[in-house]
XYZ file of C-alpha atoms in Angstrom:
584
model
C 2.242 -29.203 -17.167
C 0.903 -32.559 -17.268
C -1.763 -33.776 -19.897
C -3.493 -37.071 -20.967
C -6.547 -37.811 -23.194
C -8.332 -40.841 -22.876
C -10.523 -42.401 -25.426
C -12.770 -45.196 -24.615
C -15.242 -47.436 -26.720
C -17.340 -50.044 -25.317
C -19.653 -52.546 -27.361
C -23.183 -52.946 -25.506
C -24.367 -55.588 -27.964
C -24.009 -54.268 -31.584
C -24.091 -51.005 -30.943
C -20.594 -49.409 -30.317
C -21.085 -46.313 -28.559
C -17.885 -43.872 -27.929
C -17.286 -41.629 -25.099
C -16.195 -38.208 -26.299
C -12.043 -37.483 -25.598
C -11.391 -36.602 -22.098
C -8.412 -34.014 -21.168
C -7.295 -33.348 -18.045
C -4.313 -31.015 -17.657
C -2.653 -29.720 -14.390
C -0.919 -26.174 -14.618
C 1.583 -25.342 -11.038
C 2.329 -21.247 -10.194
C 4.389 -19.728 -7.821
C 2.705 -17.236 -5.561
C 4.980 -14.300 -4.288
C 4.423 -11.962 -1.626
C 7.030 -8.579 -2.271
C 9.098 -10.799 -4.253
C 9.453 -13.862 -1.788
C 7.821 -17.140 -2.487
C 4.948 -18.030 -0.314
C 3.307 -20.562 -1.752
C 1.667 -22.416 -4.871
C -1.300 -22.148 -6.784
C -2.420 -25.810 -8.689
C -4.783 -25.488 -11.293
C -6.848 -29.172 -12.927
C -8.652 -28.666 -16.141
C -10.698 -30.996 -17.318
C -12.889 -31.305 -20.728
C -15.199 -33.806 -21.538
C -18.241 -34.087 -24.233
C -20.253 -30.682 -23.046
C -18.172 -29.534 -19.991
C -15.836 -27.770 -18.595
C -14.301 -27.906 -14.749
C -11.734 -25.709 -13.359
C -10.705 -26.762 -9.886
C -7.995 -24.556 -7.798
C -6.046 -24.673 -5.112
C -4.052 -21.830 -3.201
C -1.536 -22.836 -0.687
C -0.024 -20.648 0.847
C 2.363 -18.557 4.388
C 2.269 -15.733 5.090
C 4.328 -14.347 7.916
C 3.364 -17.858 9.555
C -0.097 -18.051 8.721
C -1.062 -20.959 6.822
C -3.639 -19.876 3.809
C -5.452 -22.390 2.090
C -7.911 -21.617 -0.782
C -9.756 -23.744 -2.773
C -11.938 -22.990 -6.401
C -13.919 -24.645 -8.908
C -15.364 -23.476 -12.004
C -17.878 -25.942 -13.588
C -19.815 -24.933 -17.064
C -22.338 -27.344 -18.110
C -24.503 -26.722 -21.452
C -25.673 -22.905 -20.503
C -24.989 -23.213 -16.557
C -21.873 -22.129 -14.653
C -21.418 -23.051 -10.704
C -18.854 -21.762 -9.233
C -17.091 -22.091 -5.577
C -14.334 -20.288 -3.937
C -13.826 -21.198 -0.065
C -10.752 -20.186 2.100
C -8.382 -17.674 3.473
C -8.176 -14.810 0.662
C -5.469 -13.193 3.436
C -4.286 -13.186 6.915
C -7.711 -11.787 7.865
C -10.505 -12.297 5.458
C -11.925 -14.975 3.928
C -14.277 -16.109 0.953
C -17.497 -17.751 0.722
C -18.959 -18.372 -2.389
C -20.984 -20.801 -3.845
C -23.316 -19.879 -6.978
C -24.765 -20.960 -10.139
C -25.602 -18.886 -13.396
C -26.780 -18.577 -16.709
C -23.686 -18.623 -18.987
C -24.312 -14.835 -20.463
C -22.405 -12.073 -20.450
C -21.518 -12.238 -17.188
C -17.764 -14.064 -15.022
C -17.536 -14.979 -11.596
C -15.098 -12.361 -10.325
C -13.633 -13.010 -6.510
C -11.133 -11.701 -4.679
C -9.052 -15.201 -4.379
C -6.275 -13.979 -6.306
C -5.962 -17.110 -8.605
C -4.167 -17.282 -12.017
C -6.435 -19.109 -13.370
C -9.517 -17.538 -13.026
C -7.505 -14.395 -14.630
C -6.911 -16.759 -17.307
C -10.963 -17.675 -18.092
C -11.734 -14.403 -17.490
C -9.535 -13.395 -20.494
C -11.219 -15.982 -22.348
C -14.518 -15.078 -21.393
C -13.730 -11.543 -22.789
C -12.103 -12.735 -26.122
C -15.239 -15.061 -27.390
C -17.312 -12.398 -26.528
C -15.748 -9.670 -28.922
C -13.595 -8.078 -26.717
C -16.211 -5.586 -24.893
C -15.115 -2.377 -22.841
C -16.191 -4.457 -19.367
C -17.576 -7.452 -18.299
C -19.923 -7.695 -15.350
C -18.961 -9.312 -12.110
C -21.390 -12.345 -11.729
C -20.336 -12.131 -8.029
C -21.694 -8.682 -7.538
C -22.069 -6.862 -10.840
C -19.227 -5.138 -10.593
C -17.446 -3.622 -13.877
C -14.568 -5.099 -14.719
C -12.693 -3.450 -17.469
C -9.502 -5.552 -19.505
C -7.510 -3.841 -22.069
C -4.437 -4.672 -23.640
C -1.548 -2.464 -22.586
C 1.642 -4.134 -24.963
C 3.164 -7.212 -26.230
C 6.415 -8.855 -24.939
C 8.850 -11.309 -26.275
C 7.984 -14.662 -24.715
C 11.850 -15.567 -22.883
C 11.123 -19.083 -23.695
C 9.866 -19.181 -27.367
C 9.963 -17.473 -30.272
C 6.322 -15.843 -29.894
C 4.745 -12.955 -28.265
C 3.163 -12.517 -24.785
C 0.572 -10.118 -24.558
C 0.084 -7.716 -21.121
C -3.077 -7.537 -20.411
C -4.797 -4.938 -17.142
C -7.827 -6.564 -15.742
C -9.352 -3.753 -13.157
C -11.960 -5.139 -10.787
C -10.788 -2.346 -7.861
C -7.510 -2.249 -8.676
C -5.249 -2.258 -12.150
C -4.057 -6.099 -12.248
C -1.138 -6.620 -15.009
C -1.727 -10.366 -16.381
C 0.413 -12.041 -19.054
C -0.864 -14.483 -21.323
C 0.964 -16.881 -23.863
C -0.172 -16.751 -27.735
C -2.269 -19.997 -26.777
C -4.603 -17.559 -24.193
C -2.352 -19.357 -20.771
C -1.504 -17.857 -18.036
C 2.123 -16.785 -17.626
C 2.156 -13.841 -15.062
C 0.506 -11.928 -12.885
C 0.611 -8.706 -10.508
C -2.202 -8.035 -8.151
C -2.610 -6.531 -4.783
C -4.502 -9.871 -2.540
C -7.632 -8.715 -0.223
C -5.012 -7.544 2.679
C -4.199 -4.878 -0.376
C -0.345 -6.368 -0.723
C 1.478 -6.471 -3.283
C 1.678 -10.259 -4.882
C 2.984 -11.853 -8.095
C 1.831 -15.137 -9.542
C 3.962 -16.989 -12.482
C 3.543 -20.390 -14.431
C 6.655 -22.375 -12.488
C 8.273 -22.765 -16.414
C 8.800 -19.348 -16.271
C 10.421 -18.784 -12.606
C 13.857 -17.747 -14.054
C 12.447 -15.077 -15.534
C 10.498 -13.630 -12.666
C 12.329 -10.479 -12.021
C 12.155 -9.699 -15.458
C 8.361 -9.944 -15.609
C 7.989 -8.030 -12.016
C 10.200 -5.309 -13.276
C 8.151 -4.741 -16.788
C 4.630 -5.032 -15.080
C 5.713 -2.344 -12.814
C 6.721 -0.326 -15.460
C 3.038 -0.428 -17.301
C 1.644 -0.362 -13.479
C 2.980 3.441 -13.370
C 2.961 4.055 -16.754
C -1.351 3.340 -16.696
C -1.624 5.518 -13.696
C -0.171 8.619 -15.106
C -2.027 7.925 -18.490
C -5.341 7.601 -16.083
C -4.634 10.569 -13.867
C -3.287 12.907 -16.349
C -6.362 15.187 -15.447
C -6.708 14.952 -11.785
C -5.891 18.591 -10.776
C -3.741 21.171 -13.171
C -0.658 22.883 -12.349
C 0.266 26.599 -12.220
C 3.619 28.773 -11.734
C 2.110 31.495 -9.746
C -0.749 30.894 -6.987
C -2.669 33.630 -5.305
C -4.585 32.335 -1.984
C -6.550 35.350 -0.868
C -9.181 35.371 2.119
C -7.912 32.401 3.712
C -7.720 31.751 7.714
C -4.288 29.990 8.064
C -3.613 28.130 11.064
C -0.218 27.936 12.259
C 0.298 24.229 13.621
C 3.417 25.533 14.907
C 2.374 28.476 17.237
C -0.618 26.968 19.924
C -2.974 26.968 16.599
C -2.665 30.733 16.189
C -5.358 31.633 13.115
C -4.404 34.578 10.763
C -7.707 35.606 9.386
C -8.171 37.486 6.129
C -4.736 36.761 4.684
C -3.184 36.130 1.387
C -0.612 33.319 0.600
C 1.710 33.622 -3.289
C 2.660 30.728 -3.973
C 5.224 30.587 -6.867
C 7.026 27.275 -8.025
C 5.525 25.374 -5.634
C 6.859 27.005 -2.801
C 5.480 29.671 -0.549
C 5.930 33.591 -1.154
C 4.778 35.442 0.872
C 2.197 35.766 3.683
C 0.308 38.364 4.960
C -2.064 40.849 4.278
C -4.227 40.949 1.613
C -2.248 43.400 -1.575
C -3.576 42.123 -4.746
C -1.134 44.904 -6.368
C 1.837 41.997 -5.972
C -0.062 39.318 -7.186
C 1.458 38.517 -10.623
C -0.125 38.743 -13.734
C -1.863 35.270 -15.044
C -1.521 33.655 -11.672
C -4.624 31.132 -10.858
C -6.460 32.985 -7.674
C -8.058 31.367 -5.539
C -10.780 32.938 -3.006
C -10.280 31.716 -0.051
C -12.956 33.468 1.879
C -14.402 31.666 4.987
C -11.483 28.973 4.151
C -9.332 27.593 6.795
C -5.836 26.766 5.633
C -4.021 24.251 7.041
C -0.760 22.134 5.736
C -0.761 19.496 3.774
C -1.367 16.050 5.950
C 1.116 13.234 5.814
C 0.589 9.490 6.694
C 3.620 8.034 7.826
C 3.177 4.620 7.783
C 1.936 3.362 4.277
C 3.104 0.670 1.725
C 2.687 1.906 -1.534
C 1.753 -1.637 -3.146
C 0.112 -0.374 -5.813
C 0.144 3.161 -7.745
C -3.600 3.570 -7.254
C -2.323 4.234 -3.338
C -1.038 7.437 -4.749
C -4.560 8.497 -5.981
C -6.209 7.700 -2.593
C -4.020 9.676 -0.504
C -4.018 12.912 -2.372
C -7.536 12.786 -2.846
C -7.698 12.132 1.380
C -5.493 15.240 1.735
C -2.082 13.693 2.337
C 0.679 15.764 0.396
C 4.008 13.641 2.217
C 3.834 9.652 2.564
C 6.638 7.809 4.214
C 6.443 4.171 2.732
C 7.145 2.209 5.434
C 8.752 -1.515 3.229
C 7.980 -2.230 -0.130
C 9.506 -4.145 -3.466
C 12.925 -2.351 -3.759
C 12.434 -1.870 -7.791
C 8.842 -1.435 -7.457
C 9.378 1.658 -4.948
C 12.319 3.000 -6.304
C 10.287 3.316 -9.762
C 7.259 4.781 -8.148
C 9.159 7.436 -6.406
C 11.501 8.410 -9.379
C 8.146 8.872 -11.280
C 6.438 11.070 -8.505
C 9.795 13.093 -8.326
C 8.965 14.362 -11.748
C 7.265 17.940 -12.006
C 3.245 17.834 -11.031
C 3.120 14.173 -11.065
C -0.196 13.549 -9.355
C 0.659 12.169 -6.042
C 2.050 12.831 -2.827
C 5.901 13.320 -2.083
C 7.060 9.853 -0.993
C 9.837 9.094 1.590
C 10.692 5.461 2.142
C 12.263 3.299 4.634
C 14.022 0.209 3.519
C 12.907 -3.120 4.870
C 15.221 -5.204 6.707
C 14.404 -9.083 8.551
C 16.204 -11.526 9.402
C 16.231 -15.299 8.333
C 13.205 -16.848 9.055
C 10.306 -18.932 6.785
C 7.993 -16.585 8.444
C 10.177 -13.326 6.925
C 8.886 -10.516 4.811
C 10.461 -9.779 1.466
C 14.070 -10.583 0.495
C 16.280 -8.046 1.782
C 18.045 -9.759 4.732
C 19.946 -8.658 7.602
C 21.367 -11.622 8.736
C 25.615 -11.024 8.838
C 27.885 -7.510 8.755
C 28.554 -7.987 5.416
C 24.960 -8.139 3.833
C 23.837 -5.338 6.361
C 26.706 -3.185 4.860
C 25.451 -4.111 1.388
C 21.980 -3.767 1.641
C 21.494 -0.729 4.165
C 24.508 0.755 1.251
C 21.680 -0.199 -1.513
C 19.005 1.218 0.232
C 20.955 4.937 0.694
C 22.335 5.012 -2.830
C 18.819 4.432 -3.909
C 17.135 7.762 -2.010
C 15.930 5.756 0.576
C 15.661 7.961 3.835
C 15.709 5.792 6.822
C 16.082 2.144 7.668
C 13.172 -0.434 8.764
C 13.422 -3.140 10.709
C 11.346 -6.350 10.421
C 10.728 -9.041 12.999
C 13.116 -11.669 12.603
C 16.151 -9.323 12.858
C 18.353 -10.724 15.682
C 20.073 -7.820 18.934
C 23.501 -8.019 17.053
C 21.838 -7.273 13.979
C 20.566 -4.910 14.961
C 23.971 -2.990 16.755
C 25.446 -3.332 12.973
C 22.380 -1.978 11.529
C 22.504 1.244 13.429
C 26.121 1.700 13.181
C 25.894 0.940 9.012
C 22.801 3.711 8.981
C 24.246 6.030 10.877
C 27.306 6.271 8.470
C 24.562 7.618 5.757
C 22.591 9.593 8.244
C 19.897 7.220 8.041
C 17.323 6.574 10.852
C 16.325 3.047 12.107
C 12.909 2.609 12.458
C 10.137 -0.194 12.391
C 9.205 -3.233 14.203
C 9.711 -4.714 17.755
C 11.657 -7.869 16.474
C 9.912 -10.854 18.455
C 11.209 -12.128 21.283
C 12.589 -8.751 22.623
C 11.731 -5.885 24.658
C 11.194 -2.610 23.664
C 13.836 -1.155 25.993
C 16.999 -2.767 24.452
C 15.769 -1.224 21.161
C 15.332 2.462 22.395
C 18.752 2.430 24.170
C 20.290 1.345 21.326
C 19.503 3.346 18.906
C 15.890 2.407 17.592
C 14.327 6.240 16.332
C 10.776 5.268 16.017
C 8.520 2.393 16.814
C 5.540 1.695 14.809
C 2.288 -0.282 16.451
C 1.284 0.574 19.523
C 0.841 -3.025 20.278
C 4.356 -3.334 20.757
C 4.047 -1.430 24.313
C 1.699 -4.255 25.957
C 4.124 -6.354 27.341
C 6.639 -3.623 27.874
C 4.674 -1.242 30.239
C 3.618 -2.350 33.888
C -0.243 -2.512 34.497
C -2.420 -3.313 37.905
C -0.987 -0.296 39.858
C -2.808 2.537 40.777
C -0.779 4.747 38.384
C -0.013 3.805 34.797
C 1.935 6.879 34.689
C 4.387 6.704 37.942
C 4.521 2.992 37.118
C 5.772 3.447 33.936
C 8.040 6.449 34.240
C 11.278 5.280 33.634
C 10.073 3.953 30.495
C 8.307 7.070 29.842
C 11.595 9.513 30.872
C 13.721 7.212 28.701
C 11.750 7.312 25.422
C 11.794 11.226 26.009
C 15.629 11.281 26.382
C 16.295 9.338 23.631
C 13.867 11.402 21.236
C 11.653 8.401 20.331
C 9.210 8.826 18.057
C 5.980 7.009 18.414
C 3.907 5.856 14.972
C 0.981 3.994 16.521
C -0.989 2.720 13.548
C -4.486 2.829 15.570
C -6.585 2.305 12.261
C -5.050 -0.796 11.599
C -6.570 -3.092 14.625
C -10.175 -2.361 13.727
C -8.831 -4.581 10.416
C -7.143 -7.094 12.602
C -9.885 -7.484 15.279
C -8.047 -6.656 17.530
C -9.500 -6.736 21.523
C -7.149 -4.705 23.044
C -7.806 -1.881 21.377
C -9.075 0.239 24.349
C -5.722 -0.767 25.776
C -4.158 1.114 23.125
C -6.453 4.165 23.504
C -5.260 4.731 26.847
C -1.234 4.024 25.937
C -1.729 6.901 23.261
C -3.529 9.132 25.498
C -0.641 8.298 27.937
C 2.457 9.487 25.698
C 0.700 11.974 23.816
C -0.258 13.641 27.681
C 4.143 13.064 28.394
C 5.326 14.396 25.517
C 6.480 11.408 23.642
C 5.850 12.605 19.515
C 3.276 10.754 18.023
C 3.035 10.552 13.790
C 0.208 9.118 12.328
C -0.204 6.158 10.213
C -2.174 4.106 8.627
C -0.532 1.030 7.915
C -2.873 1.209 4.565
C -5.821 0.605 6.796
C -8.638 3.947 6.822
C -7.005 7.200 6.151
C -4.330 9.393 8.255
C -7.930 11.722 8.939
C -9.625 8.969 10.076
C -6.638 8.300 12.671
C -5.639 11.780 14.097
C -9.564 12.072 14.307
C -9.599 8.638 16.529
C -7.138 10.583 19.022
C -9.045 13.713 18.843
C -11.719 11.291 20.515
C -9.108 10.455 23.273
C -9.340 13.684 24.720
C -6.255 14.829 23.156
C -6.294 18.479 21.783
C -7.043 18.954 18.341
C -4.201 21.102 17.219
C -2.244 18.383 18.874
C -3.630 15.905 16.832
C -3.248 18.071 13.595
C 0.139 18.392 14.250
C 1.131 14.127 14.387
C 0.165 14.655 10.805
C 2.280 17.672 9.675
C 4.820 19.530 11.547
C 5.456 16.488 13.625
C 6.264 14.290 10.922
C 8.162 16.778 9.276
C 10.704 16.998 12.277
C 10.992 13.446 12.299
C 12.106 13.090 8.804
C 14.339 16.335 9.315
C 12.436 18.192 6.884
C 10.567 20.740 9.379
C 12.833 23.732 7.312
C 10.533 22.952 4.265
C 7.792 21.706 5.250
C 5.164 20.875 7.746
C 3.790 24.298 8.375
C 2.487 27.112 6.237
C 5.841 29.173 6.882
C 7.457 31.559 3.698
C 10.300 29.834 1.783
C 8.102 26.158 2.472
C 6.591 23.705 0.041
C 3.360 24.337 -1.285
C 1.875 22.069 0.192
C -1.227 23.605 1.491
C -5.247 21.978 2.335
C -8.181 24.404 1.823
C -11.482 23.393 4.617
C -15.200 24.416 4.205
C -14.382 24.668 8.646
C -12.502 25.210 11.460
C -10.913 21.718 12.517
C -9.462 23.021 15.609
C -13.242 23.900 16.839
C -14.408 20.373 14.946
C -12.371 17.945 13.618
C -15.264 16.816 11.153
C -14.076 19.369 9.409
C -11.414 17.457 8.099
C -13.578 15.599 5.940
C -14.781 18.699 4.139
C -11.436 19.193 1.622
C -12.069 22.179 -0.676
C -8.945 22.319 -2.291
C -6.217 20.233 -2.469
C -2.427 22.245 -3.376
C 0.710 20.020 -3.989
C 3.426 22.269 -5.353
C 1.959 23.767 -7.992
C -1.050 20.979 -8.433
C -4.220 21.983 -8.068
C -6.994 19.618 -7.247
C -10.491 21.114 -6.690
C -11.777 18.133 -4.191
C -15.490 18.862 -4.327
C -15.146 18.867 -8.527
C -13.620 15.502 -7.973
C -16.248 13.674 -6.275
């Protein structure tokens, strides 16, 4: 930090007349994206007589995009003006440039700065501390509380933890003088970032590791309520459809459920249902198994929330923080935590400025080590990034394969697809990836391409085409993709739905219900599907006897109308129940 305070006096005649002190002080942060530095963040504050200016600037890469932000926060007498212009991610920007009455109000964005975290926390304090503050951006509520005190690493004081919540829970860290030491936030492409005051860089793990901690610990404490849990569930009246038997229904039937898994099926006997068991009446209900999205990153706990709530009992986390995940999954594991069941895939790349996170593939013996971490940890399959080189990726395969693991992921860039699915690539996600890998102009995308084709159905490719995400992206070609899907659905290749975080897994199987593809068909890339992929089709997947729990209640038939999808009744996870329609 650099300071200086200037104090001049001039004589005009015989009047000396003194300019009040002047201090200008510039503050430097680190900006992380899933633990790897990015970029910087370089705050100037200046005070003088009756003002105050704040101006900001965000520099940062991202996978090879160059961001640059820049902010200003001006108070004068009773009158803020505030600007924020720039690249707030890869693809969105901010626009703002206003001017308000200094009230009760803050300028809240979405440009992820430190600082303004830091004024906002000021803000708060002078004015008592309320329950929120109103966003003078949109009038949002934006709710701070103090969640715990730390010892400060590099003094003898206290820093306090602060969570700011605009959308999502922020964890910000502030010295005992009110500056900004840390922060976690999720930036407007919803990934995970950290920001921390360069003093305090040796200590960054540290800090990540703790605001993780009261990241998962405030979720439970917020979603303590959201559904209640029972031994023994009775199902009775239901219509279950069997995703694995052409969509056969079985109307007028009773599921027990006990222990979160299923009982028994069949006719309705309310003689065996056991005493105190929650019943449910099921009449005019269409059962179907829970959904699972198998391409998330679980950046943030709140994820957790939004998935149940959009039906999804099974996410597959698709690269993430390695402490960050491997917390959030050993607090899901415990019994009726309020989320979905999450398998992960650990993130590999190679060595590039461009790369994503910091677990690197780059020789035999870090492969050995990390793809090692990654099993010992729970982690159920391997991902590959894009920088990961061909020989790489050999070792990578042979390593995972010694733990039973799957490789999965990315088309690394500069290759084809094929070398990848003969050598032992499991599942591809982004349908992108098959644009300059099929042949086009021919009369017959089908005979052109059926070697291709033949060989992904040999090798037992899976297919995890993340259609949702290139509405975000803008992406041109998506009719291009439309037809690809429709074209190894119609084959036979197994497609499992994602989202890459982008619209829910409904929102995708219901975009390939609108290719022509059958519904049941489309039902089934989110549940039994999945389930084979991740070799857990014995326990789940389907609404079979001896499976999980893991059961969605519809107001409709989705295999006559896949609208009915959005018309949850009931959610069951185990032995969670969440009454959807209450939740609203």
């Amino acid at each position: 930090m650099k300071k200086r305070c200037l104090f001049n006096f001039v004589l005009l005649g015989f009047v000396a007349t003194a300019n009040l002190c002047f201090c200008q002080t510039t503050t430097s942060y680190s900006v992380y994206k899933l633990e790897n530095k990015i970029g910087q963040e370089v705050a100037s504050s200046s005070l003088q007589d009756n003002s105050t200016a704040e101006n900001i600037s965000i520099i940062t890469n991202d996978r090879g995009s160059a961001l640059m932000l820049k902010a200003s926060y001006t108070a004068v007498n009773n009158t803020v003006k505030y600007t924020s212009n720039g690249n707030t991610s890869r693809f969105t920007t901010e626009n703002i440039d206003t001017a308000f009455s200094i009230g009760g109000s803050f300028p809240c964005s979405k440009n992820g700065s430190i600082k303004m975290r830091e004024l906002l926390v000021s803000f708060w304090n002078k004015a008592g501390r309320p329950a929120f503050i109103p966003s003078a951006i949109n009038g949002n509520r934006v709710n701070i509380e103090v969640m715990g005190k730390e010892k400060d690493p590099l003094h003898n004081t206290d820093l306090t933890v602060i969570a700011i919540k605009d959308d999502l829970d922020e964890v910000f860290w502030i010295d005992d003088k009110g500056s900004s030491i840390y922060l976690s936030t999720c930036d407007a492409e919803g990934d995970k970032r950290e920001v921390i005051n360069d003093n305090y860089q040796a200590h960054f793990n540290t800090f990540n590791h703790q605001s993780n901690q009261y990241l998962i610990k405030k979720y439970l404490a917020d979603n303590k309520e959201l559904g209640k849990a029972f031994d023994d569930i009775a199902i009775v009246g239901g219509n279950i459809i069997d995703v694995t038997d052409s969509g056969k229904v079985r109307y007028n039937s009773m599921l027990l459920l006990k222990n979160g898994k299923i009982d028994y099926i069949g006719d309705i006997d309310k003689a065996i249902i056991p005493a105190g068991a929650q019943v449910i009446d099921a009449s005019n209900k269409f059962l179907i198994p829970g959904l699972w999205n198998m391409h998330v990153h679980l950046f943030h706990p709140q994820y957790l929330r939004n998935e149940l709530l959009s039906g999804v009992t099974t996410v597959r986390d698709m690269g993430n923080e390695f402490d960050f995940i491997t917390a959030l999954k050993e607090a899901v594991s415990a019994k009726n935590f309020p989320a979905p069941h999450i398998l992960n895939a650990g993130l590999l790349d190679g060595n590039s400025s461009n790369s994503l996170g910091i677990m690197r593939a780059t020789n035999e013996a870090e492969i050995k080590a990390n793809v090692k971490k990654y099993h010992d940890a729970g982690f159920n399959q391997i991902k590959i990034y894009s920088y990961i080189k061909k020989n790489d990726f050999i070792t990578i395969v042979k390593e995972a394969r010694l733990y039973n693991m799957d490789v999965v992921g990315h088309l690394p860039i500069g290759y084809t697809v094929g070398y990848f699915i003969d050598n032992g690539m499991n599942s591809i996600s982004h349908i992108h990836y098959f644009m300059n890998n099929l042949k086009f102009g021919g009369k017959d995308l089908k005979a052109d391409n059926k070697a291709l084709l033949d060989k992904m159905i040999e090798k037992k490719i899976y297919l995890d085409p993340t259609l949702n995400v290139y509405t975000l992206t803008g992406d041109k070609k998506i009719p291009f993709y439309n037809i690809l899907i429709k074209l190894f659905f119609d084959y036979g290749i197994p497609i499992v739905a994602g989202t890459d975080n982008e619209g829910t897994v409904i929102t995708e199987i219901q975009s390939y219900a609108k290719l022509g593809i059958n519904p049941l068909n489309a039902i089934r890339a989110a549940t039994i599907i999945p389930a084979t992929l991740m070799k857990l089709n014995a326990q789940s997947g389907s609404i079979e006897k001896g499976k999980d729990a893991d059961i969605l209640l519809l107001n409709a038939n989705p295999l006559l109308n896949m609208d009915a999808l959005n018309n949850i009744d009931t959610i069951i996870k185990g032995q969670l129940i969440i009454k959807k329609m209450a939740d609203k």
